[in-house]
Amino acid sequence: MNILETKIPGSRLNDILRRKHLSVTDSRKKILSLFLNSKDALAHGDIEKKAGEKFDRVTVYRTLQTFVEKGIIHTIPTADNSIRYALCKECEEGHHHDEHVHFVCTNCGRTICLDDVVSPKIELPEGYTAQEVQVVINGVCKDCNHD
Amino acid sequence: MNILETKIPGSRLNDILRRKHLSVTDSRKKILSLFLNSKDALAHGDIEKKAGEKFDRVTVYRTLQTFVEKGIIHTIPTADNSIRYALCKECEEGHHHDEHVHFVCTNCGRTICLDDVVSPKIELPEGYTAQEVQVVINGVCKDCNHD
DNA sequence: GTAACTGCAAAATATTTGCATCCTT
DNA sequence: AAGGATGCAAATATTTTGCAGTTAC
């Protein structure tokens, strides 16, 4: 079985899946490699396109759901309907906390994890307790600002 | 024409719509009154339910879209697929800036605008410029913490 | 060999569009 | 009266479900 045109060694894909007690299959390796090779967050549609005709649409849905449940990827809410998914540094190490800032470029449309920018502490009104803080910043990304 | 079981005076509904150069219709008044009467953000489905069988599903879609375009309501991205809409204090005054924090209760599921909690300034990496900062906090709300 | 995963078909949902009719201004 | 808004029908798009066949372990 080949490693599906990627820079990511197959062993690494295996490791990540195994660590999450998932069986290693072509579709999971392929989809995981898409995330590992992408700097940006991916929407369901992106994954279908990038994976080619190789996998059933339903398999993509199920794989993404499994990955989210196992903490391999996380969802990023965006103002337009399209949920995006991203695998981030922290997630790879096994402990899932996506308390970093997400950036959506209004020019190129890319959604980017800013792993190094941590969500700020926010004072909540009396009675509210926070579990998770999601920050999505819309603006112009590095690449687009160069033009 | 009656004012559709609401605490909001019809004149106020008219004013808001007129100010946005929208013609005053039953569906718009009804949907606007739902927002004015609700402390929480509403999803498309909520609105259909609360409006009863009175309006066509398509009208709800079109009305929400119009309201967003005119800045009467704004969208709140959430991690689950469901976009929610809310009319906030600032919006009523005509200038649309939703730079406040949104709170999603993991217990009761409500989405709440915390109008008084302002989004923090966030240091971005070199090259990135911010236009809008969306903050969504998941946690337990005031009401649910009382139990 | 067994449990888990995939693909296919189809159902269930959600959203968009076109057009004739009705309502607001 | 004219333009805009609505409702209905239907086209699309999206997501979920059931099940039989296949694959990983």
XYZ file of N, CA, C and O in Angstrom, chain B residues 56-132:
308
model
N -44.076 31.604 5.343
C -43.374 30.627 4.527
C -41.911 30.559 4.947
O -41.293 31.559 5.311
N -41.392 29.349 4.867
C -39.988 29.141 5.196
C -39.085 30.052 4.355
O -38.102 30.618 4.844
N -39.431 30.193 3.104
C -38.625 31.019 2.204
C -38.633 32.481 2.641
O -37.609 33.162 2.554
N -39.759 32.921 3.128
C -39.836 34.302 3.593
C -38.902 34.521 4.777
O -38.269 35.568 4.900
N -38.803 33.521 5.633
C -37.899 33.633 6.771
C -36.455 33.748 6.276
O -35.705 34.620 6.722
N -36.089 32.911 5.334
C -34.746 33.010 4.772
C -34.488 34.400 4.219
O -33.471 35.024 4.494
N -35.437 34.875 3.429
C -35.210 36.161 2.773
C -35.222 37.309 3.766
O -34.452 38.265 3.643
N -36.055 37.218 4.754
C -36.121 38.289 5.749
C -34.832 38.352 6.559
O -34.272 39.428 6.790
N -34.344 37.195 6.979
C -33.100 37.182 7.748
C -31.960 37.753 6.914
O -31.145 38.543 7.405
N -31.918 37.365 5.654
C -30.858 37.863 4.785
C -30.924 39.382 4.645
O -29.923 40.080 4.762
N -32.139 39.866 4.456
C -32.326 41.310 4.350
C -31.893 42.019 5.632
O -31.187 43.030 5.588
N -32.303 41.479 6.743
C -31.960 42.094 8.027
C -30.442 42.125 8.244
O -29.908 43.089 8.775
N -29.774 41.062 7.834
C -28.318 41.048 7.983
C -27.691 42.108 7.078
O -26.832 42.880 7.508
N -28.159 42.150 5.836
C -27.610 43.133 4.896
C -27.802 44.559 5.390
O -26.928 45.407 5.228
N -28.951 44.817 5.978
C -29.250 46.168 6.434
C -28.669 46.456 7.811
O -28.815 47.552 8.335
N -28.064 45.457 8.415
C -27.443 45.692 9.717
C -28.414 45.725 10.876
O -28.115 46.287 11.922
N -29.572 45.122 10.694
C -30.515 45.060 11.808
C -30.141 43.923 12.748
O -30.274 44.018 13.960
N -29.688 42.844 12.179
C -29.221 41.716 12.985
C -27.820 41.327 12.496
O -27.380 41.774 11.439
N -27.139 40.536 13.292
C -25.849 40.021 12.838
C -25.777 38.533 13.117
O -26.542 38.005 13.925
N -24.901 37.859 12.449
C -24.773 36.420 12.628
C -23.742 36.115 13.710
O -22.786 36.860 13.897
N -23.962 35.015 14.389
C -23.014 34.544 15.386
C -22.570 33.150 14.982
O -23.393 32.243 14.898
N -21.294 32.987 14.700
C -20.820 31.673 14.299
C -20.766 30.757 15.498
O -20.329 31.158 16.570
N -21.236 29.545 15.339
C -21.092 28.569 16.418
C -20.480 27.289 15.874
O -20.510 27.032 14.681
N -19.936 26.519 16.781
C -19.170 25.342 16.383
C -20.047 24.301 15.694
O -19.629 23.657 14.744
N -21.270 24.134 16.191
C -22.173 23.264 15.456
C -22.694 24.062 14.273
O -22.671 25.272 14.259
N -23.161 23.356 13.298
C -23.473 23.986 12.025
C -24.386 25.207 12.100
O -24.383 26.051 11.217
N -25.161 25.304 13.177
C -26.263 26.250 13.171
C -25.853 27.695 13.393
O -25.457 28.079 14.482
N -25.993 28.493 12.375
C -25.799 29.927 12.519
C -26.931 30.516 13.338
O -28.081 30.150 13.171
N -26.578 31.400 14.221
C -27.610 32.095 14.975
C -27.549 33.585 14.672
O -26.515 34.105 14.287
N -28.688 34.215 14.858
C -28.810 35.628 14.539
C -29.210 36.384 15.789
O -29.981 35.869 16.598
N -28.710 37.567 15.925
C -29.125 38.375 17.055
C -29.151 39.846 16.701
O -28.351 40.340 15.919
N -30.121 40.514 17.295
C -30.200 41.954 17.206
C -29.642 42.467 18.513
O -30.070 42.053 19.590
N -28.674 43.359 18.417
C -28.064 43.835 19.654
C -28.255 45.332 19.807
O -28.600 46.017 18.869
N -28.015 45.769 21.006
C -28.274 47.169 21.330
C -27.710 48.098 20.279
O -28.395 48.949 19.739
N -26.439 47.910 19.983
C -25.785 48.824 19.057
C -26.493 48.866 17.705
O -26.643 49.900 17.094
N -26.904 47.677 17.266
C -27.504 47.596 15.946
C -28.747 48.455 15.860
O -29.043 49.067 14.844
N -29.466 48.493 16.970
C -30.707 49.247 16.952
C -30.461 50.722 16.705
O -31.290 51.414 16.146
N -29.322 51.167 17.134
C -29.024 52.584 16.957
C -28.486 52.906 15.569
O -28.151 54.031 15.268
N -28.344 51.909 14.761
C -28.025 52.188 13.367
C -26.598 51.900 12.962
O -26.338 51.598 11.817
N -25.661 51.991 13.894
C -24.294 51.682 13.506
C -23.979 50.249 13.902
O -24.096 49.871 15.057
N -23.605 49.491 12.918
C -23.466 48.058 13.102
C -22.046 47.700 13.504
O -21.141 47.711 12.707
N -21.860 47.431 14.773
C -20.573 46.862 15.152
C -20.801 45.862 16.266
O -21.294 46.189 17.330
N -20.496 44.632 15.956
C -20.785 43.581 16.920
C -19.506 43.116 17.588
O -19.208 41.949 17.667
N -18.762 44.070 18.048
C -17.482 43.762 18.678
C -17.660 43.376 20.131
O -16.839 43.669 20.967
N -18.757 42.711 20.403
C -18.956 42.241 21.765
C -18.877 40.723 21.783
O -18.868 40.064 20.767
N -18.832 40.209 22.982
C -18.622 38.774 23.155
C -19.942 38.014 23.103
O -20.967 38.492 23.566
N -19.909 36.857 22.491
C -21.079 35.983 22.465
C -20.839 34.770 23.349
O -19.738 34.239 23.402
N -21.898 34.367 24.009
C -21.779 33.286 24.976
C -22.734 32.161 24.611
O -23.918 32.389 24.393
N -22.203 30.954 24.525
C -23.052 29.798 24.238
C -23.066 28.894 25.461
O -22.012 28.420 25.901
N -24.244 28.672 26.021
C -24.344 27.836 27.219
C -24.362 26.370 26.816
O -25.207 25.939 26.037
N -23.420 25.627 27.378
C -23.334 24.212 27.032
C -24.409 23.408 27.750
O -24.607 22.237 27.450
N -25.084 24.039 28.708
C -26.151 23.332 29.406
C -27.504 23.533 28.727
O -28.128 22.582 28.295
N -27.930 24.781 28.606
C -29.257 25.024 28.040
C -29.213 25.311 26.544
O -30.244 25.340 25.879
N -28.022 25.489 26.009
C -27.899 25.663 24.561
C -28.147 27.076 24.061
O -27.981 27.347 22.877
N -28.521 27.968 24.968
C -28.826 29.318 24.515
C -27.573 30.064 24.060
O -26.480 29.851 24.589
N -27.752 30.930 23.098
C -26.683 31.808 22.657
C -27.041 33.219 23.066
O -28.132 33.700 22.777
N -26.146 33.860 23.770
C -26.455 35.138 24.404
C -25.439 36.189 23.995
O -24.237 35.922 23.983
N -25.908 37.372 23.669
C -25.003 38.491 23.426
C -24.625 39.128 24.751
O -25.503 39.569 25.494
N -23.370 39.175 25.039
C -22.925 39.912 26.221
C -22.519 41.307 25.759
O -21.356 41.581 25.487
N -23.520 42.147 25.659
C -23.299 43.454 25.046
C -22.248 44.278 25.756
O -21.594 45.124 25.158
N -22.094 44.019 27.043
C -21.198 44.859 27.821
C -19.768 44.345 27.870
O -18.882 44.995 28.409
N -19.577 43.160 27.329
C -18.231 42.607 27.319
C -17.634 42.831 25.935
O -18.107 42.289 24.946
N -16.613 43.649 25.883
C -16.056 44.046 24.597
C -14.921 43.109 24.202
O -14.152 42.662 25.049
N -14.844 42.820 22.930
C -13.760 41.974 22.434
C -12.425 42.628 22.729
O -12.252 43.831 22.544
N -11.469 41.831 23.168
C -10.156 42.382 23.504
C -9.359 42.689 22.243
O -9.615 42.132 21.186
N -8.430 43.576 22.382
C -7.424 43.780 21.332
C -6.490 42.580 21.355
O -6.102 42.120 22.431
N -6.098 42.111 20.219
C -5.216 40.966 20.172
C -4.012 41.265 19.286
O -4.168 41.772 18.167
N -2.855 40.978 19.805
C -1.614 41.160 19.050
C -1.528 40.113 17.951
O -1.496 38.922 18.250
N -1.462 40.529 16.718
C -1.318 39.571 15.633
C 0.131 39.486 15.184
O 0.902 40.427 15.372
N 0.500 38.363 14.575
C 1.866 38.255 14.049
C 2.090 39.272 12.946
O 1.136 39.741 12.304
N 3.346 39.602 12.720
C 3.784 40.473 11.631
C 3.039 40.149 10.329
O 2.985 39.003 9.915
N 2.490 41.174 9.714
C 1.906 40.970 8.396
C 0.400 40.815 8.377
O -0.227 40.993 7.347
N -0.156 40.479 9.507
C -1.606 40.306 9.570
C -2.284 41.598 10.024
O -1.781 42.272 10.918
N -3.418 41.919 9.379
C -4.189 43.055 9.863
C -5.627 42.631 10.156
O -6.233 41.917 9.366
N -6.128 43.078 11.278
C -7.463 42.658 11.721
C -8.521 43.663 11.298
O -8.293 44.864 11.287
N -9.681 43.138 10.923
C -10.816 44.008 10.640
C -11.907 43.828 11.684
O -12.588 44.757 12.061
N -12.058 42.582 12.096
C -13.143 42.282 13.031
C -12.717 41.128 13.930
O -12.091 40.183 13.477
